[in-house]
Amino acid sequence: MSVTVAKNSGFCQGVKKAVDVAMNIDTPAYVYGELIHNEVVLDKLRARGVVTVDNLNDFKSNKIIIRSHGVGKDVYDFLQSNNIEYVDCTCVFVKKIHEIVRENYLKGKQIIIIGNPNHPEVIGTNGWCDNTAIIYNGETDAVFDNQKEYCLVVQTTYDHNIVEKYIKILQTSIKTLDTNNTICYTTLGRQKECELLSKECDLMLVVGSKNSSNTRKLQDICKKNCQLTYLIETTDDLKSISVNKNIKIGIVAGASTPPELIEEVKNLMKDSQEINKIETETAKEDTFGALLASQGDKSMNVKAGKTYTCTVISANDEGIAVSFGGKKDGFVCKDDAEIDGVDYNPENYKEGDKFSAIVIEKTSKSLPKEYIYFSKKVVDKRNKENSDAVEKLSSPEFSMAMTEVTKNGLKGYYGGYTIFVPASQIKIAYVTEEDLPKYLNKPLRLRLIKSNKDDPEKEIDLKSKKSFIASQKVILEEEKKKKEDEMWASFEKDTIVKGKVKRFAEFGAFVSVNGFDCLVHNSDASYSKDVPASQVFEIGKTYEFIVRYVSRENGKVKLGYKQLQKKPYEIAFEKYPVGSVINGTVRDIKDYGAFVLIEDNIDGLVPVSEISHSYTKNPADVLKVGDSVTAQIIRFEDNRITLSIKALIAKEEKTVEETVVSEEDYQEAKEKRAKKNAKKFDAQAVSAPKKQRVVKKDEEEVSSWKSDDGDATATMADLFKGLKLDIKD
């Protein structure tokens, strides 16, 4: 048997940098998304206080690590606007892709990303073109516009053989395509080496996590060339693999595989060559499981992972010697005696004391071979976890990460309990089977629930069962209802609330108040007519609003903004006191006057009587729409401004124009006047010279008359002499 390990195995430069930063960070920190797709490394990070979060609003620390996959521009904007300190561990190759995408997007090009639409690197890259990219993975037909220019980039860890195929397809479909094959050269070298090695070997071991995209690609490449290809997440996965001593084994590892796991698998391969020297008469095969159990007592079938009751023989500073019923004695090294946080003390173990322990592999070649090695710590930890699990699982809410995807949901383990979360219970909306992997290894907020088969009258029994159904949905629904109750209670009519503008529509703006979308109609956004809400507000900005309408039954809340602002009349009253002179434009003309626009949203009325000193029947005879006028503000009343044009025009003295009238016309005028003033005096006959008389044209009454010869002239006093009038000569 020969074992060959690929040179390009394990952490790439970008992942190594991110892990080193996280392992050596001086304060508790958060990582936006999983730093690495390997549970062993993530467990170590959690132990150091490095927490993974998937929602920006969940950040509770001022120290954020951006993983090597990179993030979108919006994440940087959020961190900077909230003054959150961050360490940027984005891979240099991914950074380069972000620069290409942003530059070409700003030039107006349509971005195409070849990659997995659910991969964090692709999601982050898409954020540099405002999430408008076409994600191409060959699964769906894409339609391209020959009038557009396109720019193509590639996920750094994508299969280079598939990428070359896709690029050819796109080049024949798109008229103008700027192609950037941005596969990382390390990834490219790893894939090519994997391809060559898998063609030479009889068995391939791909070491890494099944959640790692690049690890799964290596597995796919190996399977094409080597039928016996296995994915190894831990050394336990080796137990069921049958091998022949004459085969050639190749080992490759993904970019997120820690070097210690690769080394452990490699050493087991070398050790297995010694095991394979022991052949039976009937078989020439063995399994790696034999290697893991090789330290056991074969007469008792002692295997690694089996639990025994051990009796203390003696204890010293190195550990505890025990008997467990086998031909050999057992030994518990001091590092395997106590759970974390408890110091080992040999005086605590007296001869004859009993405890449970589990058979483990020999942790060092320097340890004596005559013992079977046990771990008391593992069993104690498991028992403690079981005890903690009962308390934890009995609570109304517990946090737990699921580690397996099943057909209809997610599965996880806590202590000795198996927890199943159906897809329908992950969140309020249903989670599709394709989306289930997104929730792996991420903490869920859960509560145990009963299945349809359970007796509704009985409580959940954690003693008699080991498998349970849990739901995050019930917790989210309760919180949603509570928030809704609180929210509707806060939405009282005429109360003032704060809201953030989320988006605009043709008829108004949608504003988020405590997470609920409310509508501000255009008519309630501004006093200005025909001004849409989009010209009043800014997206993402917070304003104060007044609640105008509430209907919980219809799920609607309408807000007002202009109602909290000064009215145009109030602004005008402060700006233009009575007596002010304004320059304006005639906006509209009515029978009763002309409306003059003083400034935006403020206009005043010039009544017909205030247009001119002379009688004006129709304002349109004097003014027309669009005329510029100067007027004086003469009154504020009932939100109305009254203007006067004539107040700024000096009153002209009227000239008297003499007109010659006939005797008949004079008599007629006299009679009319006499009748009109009948209540003031008695009409009497008036003697007057014949011929012609002179009257004022602008007055109804006759003021003088003139004889035919032009010499004799009589005044009105002469004409009315003898009448009982209050008129003086």
XYZ file of C-alpha atoms in Angstrom:
729
model
C 0.000 0.000 0.000
C 1.276 3.442 -0.908
C -0.132 6.765 0.285
C 0.280 10.029 -1.661
C -0.865 13.374 -0.280
C -1.467 16.169 -2.821
C 0.870 19.126 -2.357
C -1.948 21.675 -2.645
C -3.966 20.389 0.306
C -5.524 22.238 3.214
C -5.847 25.918 4.020
C -5.388 28.337 1.154
C -3.703 31.662 1.853
C -6.964 33.552 2.329
C -8.520 31.012 4.718
C -5.292 30.675 6.711
C -5.156 34.445 7.196
C -8.777 34.567 8.363
C -8.341 31.651 10.795
C -5.091 33.097 12.194
C -6.780 36.464 12.783
C -9.771 34.852 14.505
C -7.615 32.564 16.653
C -5.415 35.423 17.825
C -7.939 38.220 18.187
C -7.563 39.920 21.553
C -11.237 40.528 22.336
C -14.492 38.627 21.750
C -15.559 39.181 18.168
C -18.214 38.379 15.602
C -17.835 36.863 12.158
C -20.328 37.792 9.454
C -21.174 34.304 8.169
C -19.201 31.122 8.841
C -15.493 31.906 8.791
C -14.694 28.451 7.439
C -16.714 25.397 6.408
C -15.251 23.055 9.002
C -16.984 22.252 12.260
C -13.784 21.350 14.124
C -12.280 24.775 13.468
C -15.597 26.505 14.219
C -15.772 24.739 17.599
C -12.319 26.089 18.437
C -13.374 29.585 17.432
C -16.499 29.407 19.570
C -14.345 28.366 22.518
C -12.351 31.565 22.005
C -15.517 33.669 21.984
C -15.720 34.164 18.227
C -19.422 34.074 17.340
C -20.937 33.580 13.883
C -23.883 35.808 12.931
C -25.818 36.062 9.675
C -27.739 39.274 10.318
C -26.063 42.667 10.492
C -28.480 43.771 13.192
C -27.268 40.927 15.446
C -23.838 42.514 15.923
C -23.353 43.214 19.618
C -19.607 43.735 19.526
C -17.436 46.509 18.204
C -15.073 43.990 16.603
C -16.208 42.303 13.384
C -14.269 39.865 11.201
C -15.088 39.820 7.496
C -14.332 36.315 6.252
C -12.271 35.421 3.184
C -15.396 34.972 1.031
C -15.930 38.734 1.145
C -19.144 40.752 1.494
C -21.159 43.254 -0.517
C -20.721 47.018 -0.473
C -23.816 47.419 1.710
C -22.080 45.594 4.580
C -19.131 48.003 4.537
C -21.572 50.926 4.396
C -23.438 49.550 7.425
C -20.278 49.021 9.483
C -18.917 52.472 8.676
C -22.190 54.287 9.278
C -22.526 52.571 12.668
C -18.851 53.122 13.611
C -18.254 49.376 13.992
C -14.607 48.324 13.944
C -13.872 45.476 11.562
C -10.970 43.313 10.402
C -11.178 42.666 6.669
C -9.959 39.155 5.840
C -11.386 39.111 2.322
C -9.187 37.020 0.005
C -7.063 39.186 -2.312
C -8.445 37.320 -5.324
C -12.016 38.002 -4.204
C -11.135 41.683 -3.647
C -9.938 41.867 -7.230
C -13.280 40.477 -8.439
C -15.128 43.135 -6.422
C -13.047 45.853 -8.121
C -13.777 44.446 -11.585
C -17.498 44.208 -10.881
C -17.825 47.690 -9.396
C -15.813 49.391 -12.141
C -17.751 47.752 -14.991
C -21.128 48.162 -13.277
C -20.548 51.913 -12.966
C -19.751 51.950 -16.676
C -23.247 50.606 -17.332
C -22.326 47.007 -18.103
C -24.486 44.033 -17.065
C -22.522 41.767 -14.701
C -22.532 37.959 -15.112
C -21.159 35.735 -12.321
C -20.428 32.086 -13.072
C -20.897 30.310 -9.765
C -23.250 28.914 -7.153
C -25.978 31.512 -6.404
C -26.088 30.377 -2.739
C -22.331 30.566 -2.167
C -21.306 33.432 0.161
C -18.582 34.591 -2.235
C -21.110 34.942 -5.079
C -23.606 36.705 -2.800
C -20.899 39.150 -1.677
C -19.729 39.803 -5.251
C -23.298 40.489 -6.358
C -23.444 43.190 -3.670
C -20.923 45.276 -5.643
C -23.384 45.755 -8.499
C -26.441 46.408 -6.297
C -27.480 42.728 -6.577
C -28.289 43.031 -10.289
C -25.890 40.363 -11.572
C -26.962 37.375 -13.665
C -25.793 34.273 -11.754
C -25.001 31.644 -14.370
C -24.523 27.989 -13.430
C -25.852 26.261 -16.524
C -29.056 25.105 -14.832
C -31.342 27.689 -16.395
C -31.447 29.337 -19.782
C -30.461 32.976 -19.729
C -31.655 35.557 -22.253
C -29.163 38.221 -23.320
C -29.675 41.587 -24.988
C -27.308 42.275 -27.882
C -27.742 45.997 -27.276
C -26.059 45.654 -23.868
C -22.430 45.234 -22.864
C -21.649 42.406 -20.429
C -18.819 41.769 -17.983
C -18.160 38.220 -16.757
C -16.390 37.081 -13.569
C -16.083 33.624 -11.986
C -16.390 32.286 -8.430
C -12.801 31.655 -7.315
C -13.422 28.035 -6.248
C -15.555 26.915 -9.210
C -14.659 23.814 -11.297
C -12.307 25.079 -13.991
C -13.508 22.470 -16.538
C -17.121 23.622 -16.171
C -16.092 27.283 -16.293
C -14.344 26.848 -19.632
C -17.466 25.177 -21.016
C -19.754 27.957 -19.734
C -17.523 30.717 -21.077
C -17.687 29.223 -24.573
C -21.494 29.075 -24.368
C -21.724 32.700 -23.244
C -19.267 33.954 -25.833
C -21.429 32.517 -28.608
C -24.612 33.999 -27.054
C -23.430 37.526 -26.246
C -22.260 40.090 -28.768
C -20.141 42.209 -26.387
C -18.645 40.245 -23.481
C -15.680 41.248 -21.314
C -14.474 37.875 -19.972
C -12.547 37.623 -16.682
C -11.760 34.044 -15.644
C -11.164 34.811 -11.984
C -10.706 31.282 -10.623
C -7.997 31.461 -7.927
C -4.732 29.988 -9.215
C -4.450 27.999 -5.965
C -7.878 26.489 -6.620
C -6.932 25.817 -10.222
C -3.702 24.093 -9.187
C -5.530 22.088 -6.510
C -8.140 20.874 -9.001
C -5.583 19.924 -11.668
C -3.435 18.057 -9.135
C -6.558 16.289 -7.867
C -7.437 15.273 -11.414
C -3.979 13.802 -12.104
C -3.704 12.012 -8.743
C -7.175 10.467 -8.991
C -6.238 8.938 -12.358
C -3.214 7.228 -10.794
C -4.757 5.919 -7.552
C -7.030 2.985 -6.699
C -8.679 4.829 -3.781
C -9.070 8.558 -3.127
C -9.733 10.172 0.232
C -11.091 13.733 0.001
C -10.563 15.296 3.419
C -12.843 18.176 4.333
C -16.396 19.232 5.144
C -19.373 18.301 2.995
C -20.522 21.905 3.486
C -17.408 23.186 1.714
C -18.000 24.051 -1.933
C -14.403 23.517 -3.039
C -14.177 20.206 -1.139
C -17.273 18.871 -2.920
C -15.770 19.917 -6.269
C -12.617 17.947 -5.477
C -14.812 14.965 -4.653
C -16.626 15.312 -7.989
C -13.329 15.463 -9.895
C -12.015 12.370 -8.099
C -15.189 10.376 -8.741
C -14.838 10.907 -12.487
C -11.468 9.156 -12.433
C -11.567 6.897 -9.371
C -14.614 4.878 -8.424
C -13.456 4.379 -4.833
C -13.650 8.004 -3.683
C -14.654 8.850 -0.111
C -15.306 12.134 1.669
C -13.602 12.152 5.089
C -14.856 14.711 7.610
C -13.375 12.968 10.680
C -11.257 9.863 11.217
C -14.451 8.011 12.193
C -15.392 8.046 8.496
C -12.468 5.686 7.826
C -13.949 2.818 9.833
C -16.251 1.468 7.161
C -13.790 1.721 4.252
C -12.397 -1.624 3.118
C -8.869 -1.621 1.690
C -6.398 -4.028 0.193
C -2.774 -3.886 1.187
C -1.624 -3.602 -2.428
C -3.685 -0.584 -3.433
C -2.479 2.945 -4.087
C -4.191 5.628 -2.001
C -4.349 9.332 -2.762
C -5.283 12.083 -0.289
C -6.539 15.527 -1.285
C -8.053 18.200 0.954
C -10.249 21.273 0.519
C -9.192 24.839 1.212
C -11.048 24.839 4.534
C -9.523 21.615 5.879
C -7.266 22.138 8.914
C -3.722 20.747 8.470
C -3.933 18.669 11.644
C -6.835 16.622 10.212
C -4.892 15.960 7.001
C -1.878 14.888 9.061
C -4.026 12.613 11.217
C -5.525 10.851 8.195
C -2.087 10.502 6.603
C -0.603 8.961 9.776
C -3.487 6.521 10.065
C -2.773 5.440 6.506
C 0.823 4.758 7.355
C -0.103 2.906 10.536
C -2.611 0.833 8.605
C 0.188 -0.583 6.522
C 1.463 -2.256 9.690
C -2.006 -3.603 10.455
C -2.317 -5.049 6.990
C 0.722 -7.217 7.592
C -1.440 -9.344 9.898
C -3.428 -11.494 7.478
C -5.812 -14.272 8.257
C -6.057 -17.483 6.265
C -9.443 -16.553 4.858
C -9.155 -12.854 4.189
C -6.681 -10.451 2.717
C -8.700 -7.328 3.440
C -8.989 -5.214 6.547
C -10.692 -1.939 7.398
C -9.479 1.277 8.894
C -11.857 0.417 11.698
C -9.413 -2.305 12.663
C -6.743 0.321 13.005
C -8.905 2.414 15.328
C -9.664 -0.655 17.441
C -6.159 -2.076 17.249
C -5.372 -1.048 20.774
C -8.292 -3.082 22.099
C -8.203 -6.538 23.654
C -9.168 -8.779 20.748
C -10.241 -11.588 23.061
C -12.927 -9.258 24.485
C -13.560 -7.469 21.205
C -12.493 -4.251 22.901
C -12.992 -1.440 20.421
C -12.444 2.258 20.449
C -15.665 4.011 21.350
C -16.991 1.281 23.665
C -17.883 2.229 27.261
C -16.877 0.098 30.276
C -17.210 0.252 34.056
C -13.687 0.722 35.358
C -12.355 -0.033 38.845
C -9.466 2.024 40.220
C -6.278 0.071 40.877
C -4.104 3.039 41.685
C -3.656 6.713 40.804
C -0.590 8.932 40.454
C 0.393 12.211 38.854
C 0.381 10.611 35.383
C -3.108 9.154 35.581
C -5.304 6.310 36.843
C -4.685 2.588 36.415
C -7.948 0.631 36.174
C -9.295 -2.839 35.592
C -12.334 -3.320 33.370
C -12.673 -7.091 32.937
C -10.194 -7.583 30.106
C -6.918 -9.460 30.006
C -5.085 -6.153 29.998
C -5.489 -3.373 32.455
C -6.634 0.050 31.417
C -5.145 3.453 31.961
C -6.724 6.907 32.101
C -4.181 9.636 31.378
C -4.543 12.704 33.578
C -5.613 14.782 30.563
C -8.495 12.357 29.972
C -9.632 12.176 33.582
C -11.532 15.392 34.226
C -13.897 17.511 32.192
C -12.802 21.014 31.303
C -12.614 23.335 34.252
C -11.814 20.616 36.827
C -8.206 20.023 37.890
C -6.963 16.445 38.054
C -6.026 15.279 41.595
C -4.904 11.631 42.085
C -6.029 11.782 45.712
C -9.635 11.881 44.511
C -9.318 8.322 43.159
C -9.112 5.590 45.788
C -8.531 1.912 45.125
C -11.824 0.202 44.394
C -13.620 3.369 43.217
C -15.676 2.806 40.104
C -16.511 5.050 37.159
C -17.491 4.732 33.513
C -14.950 5.393 30.776
C -14.704 4.953 27.031
C -11.954 3.212 25.042
C -9.922 5.707 23.013
C -6.977 5.627 20.657
C -3.502 5.851 22.111
C -2.790 9.569 22.155
C 0.989 9.271 21.924
C 3.411 6.661 20.599
C 5.492 7.113 23.754
C 2.756 5.615 25.943
C 3.202 1.966 27.027
C 1.530 -0.568 24.736
C 0.500 -2.909 27.549
C -2.510 -0.790 28.472
C -5.941 -0.196 26.961
C -6.439 3.545 27.101
C -9.627 5.091 28.383
C -11.177 8.511 28.724
C -13.276 9.253 31.760
C -13.615 12.849 30.610
C -15.576 11.908 27.482
C -18.125 9.917 29.461
C -18.419 12.559 32.186
C -18.893 15.202 29.556
C -21.533 13.124 27.820
C -23.356 12.473 31.106
C -23.211 16.154 31.947
C -24.514 16.988 28.489
C -27.381 14.543 28.993
C -28.198 16.142 32.326
C -27.897 19.600 30.839
C -29.926 18.464 27.850
C -32.896 17.500 30.020
C -32.846 20.947 31.616
C -32.198 22.689 28.319
C -34.755 20.819 26.240
C -37.414 21.287 28.926
C -37.141 25.069 28.724
C -39.542 27.190 26.623
C -36.624 28.075 24.353
C -33.167 26.644 23.727
C -30.468 27.298 21.140
C -29.076 24.488 19.029
C -27.290 24.045 15.693
C -28.465 21.335 13.308
C -25.732 19.178 11.766
C -27.603 17.049 9.210
C -30.003 17.634 6.354
C -32.775 15.088 5.911
C -35.445 14.841 3.247
C -37.982 16.875 5.202
C -35.924 18.948 7.582
C -32.848 19.212 9.786
C -31.403 16.933 12.435
C -29.087 17.645 15.356
C -27.836 15.999 18.527
C -27.571 17.213 22.072
C -26.172 14.840 24.641
C -27.919 11.557 23.938
C -30.933 13.233 22.333
C -31.788 13.528 18.669
C -33.667 16.660 17.660
C -35.537 16.929 14.356
C -36.737 20.256 12.987
C -39.204 19.857 10.074
C -38.765 22.255 7.157
C -42.174 23.735 7.959
C -40.997 24.629 11.485
C -37.743 26.453 10.674
C -39.346 29.832 10.058
C -42.790 31.337 9.518
C -42.497 30.925 5.768
C -41.929 27.405 4.429
C -38.314 26.413 3.724
C -37.807 24.445 0.514
C -35.700 21.299 0.381
C -33.100 23.150 -1.718
C -32.712 25.830 0.973
C -32.273 23.450 3.913
C -28.445 23.396 3.719
C -28.434 27.150 4.432
C -29.486 26.416 8.009
C -26.807 23.810 8.764
C -24.480 24.503 11.705
C -26.282 27.712 12.522
C -27.926 28.184 15.918
C -31.719 27.944 15.841
C -34.043 29.104 18.600
C -36.107 26.034 19.369
C -38.849 24.576 21.532
C -39.900 20.930 21.696
C -43.339 20.311 20.226
C -45.589 17.297 19.947
C -46.178 15.394 16.769
C -49.659 14.551 15.526
C -49.227 11.069 16.958
C -48.524 12.257 20.504
C -51.199 12.331 23.145
C -52.109 16.028 23.513
C -52.962 15.488 27.183
C -49.521 14.188 28.140
C -46.439 16.304 28.717
C -43.284 15.710 26.713
C -41.316 12.954 28.504
C -37.546 13.342 28.201
C -36.894 10.183 30.233
C -38.632 7.610 28.097
C -37.711 9.000 24.661
C -34.503 10.124 23.008
C -35.869 11.635 19.800
C -37.999 14.762 19.648
C -39.446 17.288 17.238
C -38.577 20.947 17.741
C -39.815 24.176 16.195
C -38.379 27.629 15.743
C -41.541 28.759 13.991
C -43.688 28.695 17.161
C -41.261 31.065 18.893
C -41.114 33.411 15.919
C -44.901 33.442 15.611
C -45.317 34.269 19.306
C -42.806 37.097 19.029
C -44.449 38.354 15.876
C -47.869 38.414 17.560
C -46.452 40.155 20.616
C -44.766 42.764 18.441
C -47.948 43.212 16.441
C -49.990 43.691 19.620
C -47.505 46.253 20.902
C -47.322 47.904 17.518
C -51.076 48.255 17.045
C -51.340 49.549 20.592
C -48.846 52.272 19.691
C -50.722 53.242 16.511
C -53.323 55.520 18.051
C -54.837 58.103 15.765
C -53.137 61.502 15.988
C -50.107 60.114 17.852
C -46.642 61.026 16.595
C -44.322 58.180 15.555
C -40.853 57.854 14.044
C -40.434 55.905 10.817
C -37.745 55.082 8.266
C -38.550 55.556 4.583
C -38.162 52.203 2.801
C -39.420 52.654 -0.750
C -41.526 54.839 -3.024
C -44.597 54.103 -5.100
C -46.478 56.218 -7.615
C -49.056 57.143 -4.987
C -46.768 57.767 -2.009
C -44.045 56.389 0.272
C -43.842 53.261 2.432
C -42.423 53.935 5.878
C -41.280 51.329 8.405
C -42.484 52.019 11.944
C -41.326 49.371 14.414
C -40.961 46.960 11.510
C -44.425 47.607 10.080
C -44.945 49.179 6.662
C -47.160 52.270 6.735
C -48.261 54.455 3.839
C -47.719 58.181 3.469
C -49.870 59.288 0.551
C -48.527 62.018 -1.731
C -51.305 64.324 -0.532
C -50.131 63.869 3.085
C -46.446 64.356 2.296
C -46.482 68.013 1.286
C -48.741 71.024 1.029
C -47.418 71.503 -2.488
C -49.749 70.252 -5.148
C -48.458 67.656 -7.628
C -45.293 67.081 -5.569
C -44.704 63.314 -5.032
C -43.397 61.884 -1.769
C -40.159 60.926 -3.512
C -39.306 64.636 -3.698
C -40.022 65.147 -0.006
C -38.219 62.166 1.618
C -34.945 60.262 1.273
C -34.713 56.452 1.293
C -33.291 55.183 4.587
C -33.842 58.430 6.474
C -35.987 58.655 9.621
C -38.734 61.291 10.045
C -41.559 62.068 12.462
C -45.110 61.358 11.261
C -48.622 61.683 12.651
C -50.967 58.690 12.565
C -53.915 59.560 10.318
C -55.720 56.221 9.897
C -55.486 52.811 11.602
C -57.202 49.541 10.635
C -55.861 46.369 12.216
C -58.530 44.330 10.436
C -57.213 45.476 7.061
C -53.619 45.666 8.244
C -53.269 49.287 7.191
C -51.808 52.390 8.796
C -51.703 55.737 7.034
C -49.391 58.485 8.188
C -49.170 62.203 7.595
C -46.064 64.332 7.345
C -47.245 67.731 6.173
C -49.591 67.964 9.161
C -46.540 68.359 11.417
C -45.067 71.098 9.257
C -45.981 74.791 9.150
C -48.781 75.552 6.735
C -47.977 77.800 3.787
C -50.327 80.418 5.277
C -48.378 80.388 8.556
C -45.081 80.738 6.717
C -46.493 83.602 4.656
C -47.879 85.328 7.763
C -44.370 85.401 9.273
C -42.646 86.325 6.037
C -45.145 88.809 4.613
C -46.896 90.928 7.285
C -49.867 93.115 6.346
C -48.648 96.069 4.313
C -45.871 94.112 2.569
C -45.459 94.679 -1.128
C -44.971 91.551 -3.231
C -44.179 90.731 -6.823
C -46.141 87.781 -8.150
C -47.557 86.019 -11.181
C -51.240 85.690 -12.043
C -52.006 81.990 -11.586
C -55.734 81.884 -12.233
C -58.620 84.277 -12.966
C -62.166 83.955 -11.639
C -65.240 86.193 -11.892
C -64.605 87.498 -8.400
C -60.884 88.198 -8.737
C -57.401 86.999 -9.718
C -55.150 84.535 -7.846
C -51.526 85.672 -7.720
C -48.700 83.196 -6.955
C -46.393 84.856 -4.433
C -43.982 81.899 -4.153
C -44.212 78.106 -4.177
C -47.371 76.962 -2.336
C -48.333 80.536 -1.375
C -50.794 82.624 -3.346
C -53.213 85.462 -2.646
C -56.465 86.769 -4.082
C -56.853 90.190 -5.661
C -60.623 90.817 -5.442
C -62.132 92.507 -8.499
C -62.711 95.640 -6.425
C -58.952 95.846 -5.604
C -57.695 95.673 -9.168
C -58.310 99.295 -10.197
C -59.749 102.558 -8.896
C -62.160 102.608 -11.798
C -65.012 100.164 -12.043
C -63.951 96.748 -13.339
C -66.663 94.303 -14.262
C -64.487 91.301 -15.271
C -60.883 90.773 -14.007
C -60.058 89.140 -17.349
C -60.564 92.518 -19.007
C -57.567 93.861 -17.119
C -55.366 90.821 -16.266
C -54.422 87.527 -17.876
C -52.733 84.341 -16.572
C -48.950 84.738 -16.513
C -48.949 88.509 -15.965
C -46.404 89.819 -13.478
C -48.022 92.117 -10.961
C -47.046 94.158 -7.933
C -49.536 94.174 -5.072
C -49.852 94.980 -1.412
C -50.952 92.495 1.283
C -53.972 94.082 2.937
C -55.449 91.226 4.959
C -54.820 87.709 6.433
C -58.011 85.878 7.305
C -59.086 82.192 7.440
C -55.879 80.972 5.803
C -56.424 83.419 2.963
C -54.247 86.278 1.807
C -55.996 89.308 0.296
C -54.004 91.494 -2.083
C -54.598 94.906 -3.604
C -53.142 96.239 -6.816
C -54.967 99.565 -6.707
C -53.562 100.336 -3.252
C -50.222 100.963 -4.967
C -51.768 103.163 -7.696
C -52.352 106.862 -6.933
C -56.018 107.882 -7.291
C -56.276 110.173 -10.354
C -58.488 113.286 -10.233
C -61.347 112.989 -12.652
C -61.710 115.761 -15.256
C -65.087 117.101 -16.154
C -65.933 116.902 -19.780
C -68.774 119.178 -20.840
C -71.379 117.817 -23.105
C -74.111 119.701 -24.918
C -77.550 118.143 -24.490
C -80.953 118.937 -25.886
C -83.805 120.401 -23.886
C -85.682 117.116 -24.118
C -82.722 115.137 -22.757
C -82.320 117.597 -19.970
C -85.992 117.327 -18.978
C -85.750 113.526 -18.989
C -82.653 113.595 -16.795
C -84.286 116.049 -14.469
C -87.375 113.936 -14.060
C -85.369 110.823 -13.312
C -83.363 112.647 -10.731
C -86.480 114.124 -9.217
C -88.113 110.764 -8.869
C -84.954 109.316 -7.267
C -84.877 112.094 -4.700
C -88.637 112.220 -4.166
C -88.243 111.305 -0.539
C -85.990 114.306 0.095
C -88.001 117.021 -1.619
C -91.192 117.708 -3.571
C -90.769 117.867 -7.266
C -91.779 121.252 -8.754
C -91.744 122.596 -12.236
C -88.489 124.158 -13.155
C -88.393 127.001 -15.565
C -85.359 127.070 -17.743
C -84.141 128.800 -20.762
C -84.903 127.099 -23.967
C -82.435 125.887 -26.450
C -79.408 123.841 -25.176
C -77.948 122.986 -21.787
C -74.464 121.899 -20.580
C -74.073 118.809 -18.295
C -71.111 116.923 -16.911
C -70.517 113.686 -18.819
C -69.308 111.727 -15.776
C -72.224 112.686 -13.560
C -75.881 111.812 -13.835
C -77.077 115.255 -12.700
C -76.974 118.338 -14.909
C -74.609 120.941 -13.529
C -75.161 123.860 -15.970
C -76.764 124.750 -19.158
C -76.006 127.234 -21.958
C -78.385 129.424 -24.025
C -78.399 129.572 -27.759
C -76.763 132.962 -27.916
C -73.913 131.823 -25.745
C -74.215 134.816 -23.432
C -76.881 133.876 -20.941
C -75.775 131.248 -18.543
C -77.737 129.768 -15.596
C -76.442 127.647 -12.817
C -78.208 124.777 -11.132
C -78.942 127.078 -8.229
C -80.796 129.430 -10.583
C -82.775 126.584 -12.040
C -83.838 125.247 -8.692
C -84.571 128.644 -7.083
C -87.818 128.580 -5.153
C -87.721 124.861 -4.502
C -87.555 123.630 -0.945
C -84.068 122.172 -1.352
C -81.104 122.173 0.956
C -79.025 123.741 -1.816
C -77.181 127.050 -1.507
C -76.551 129.573 -4.315
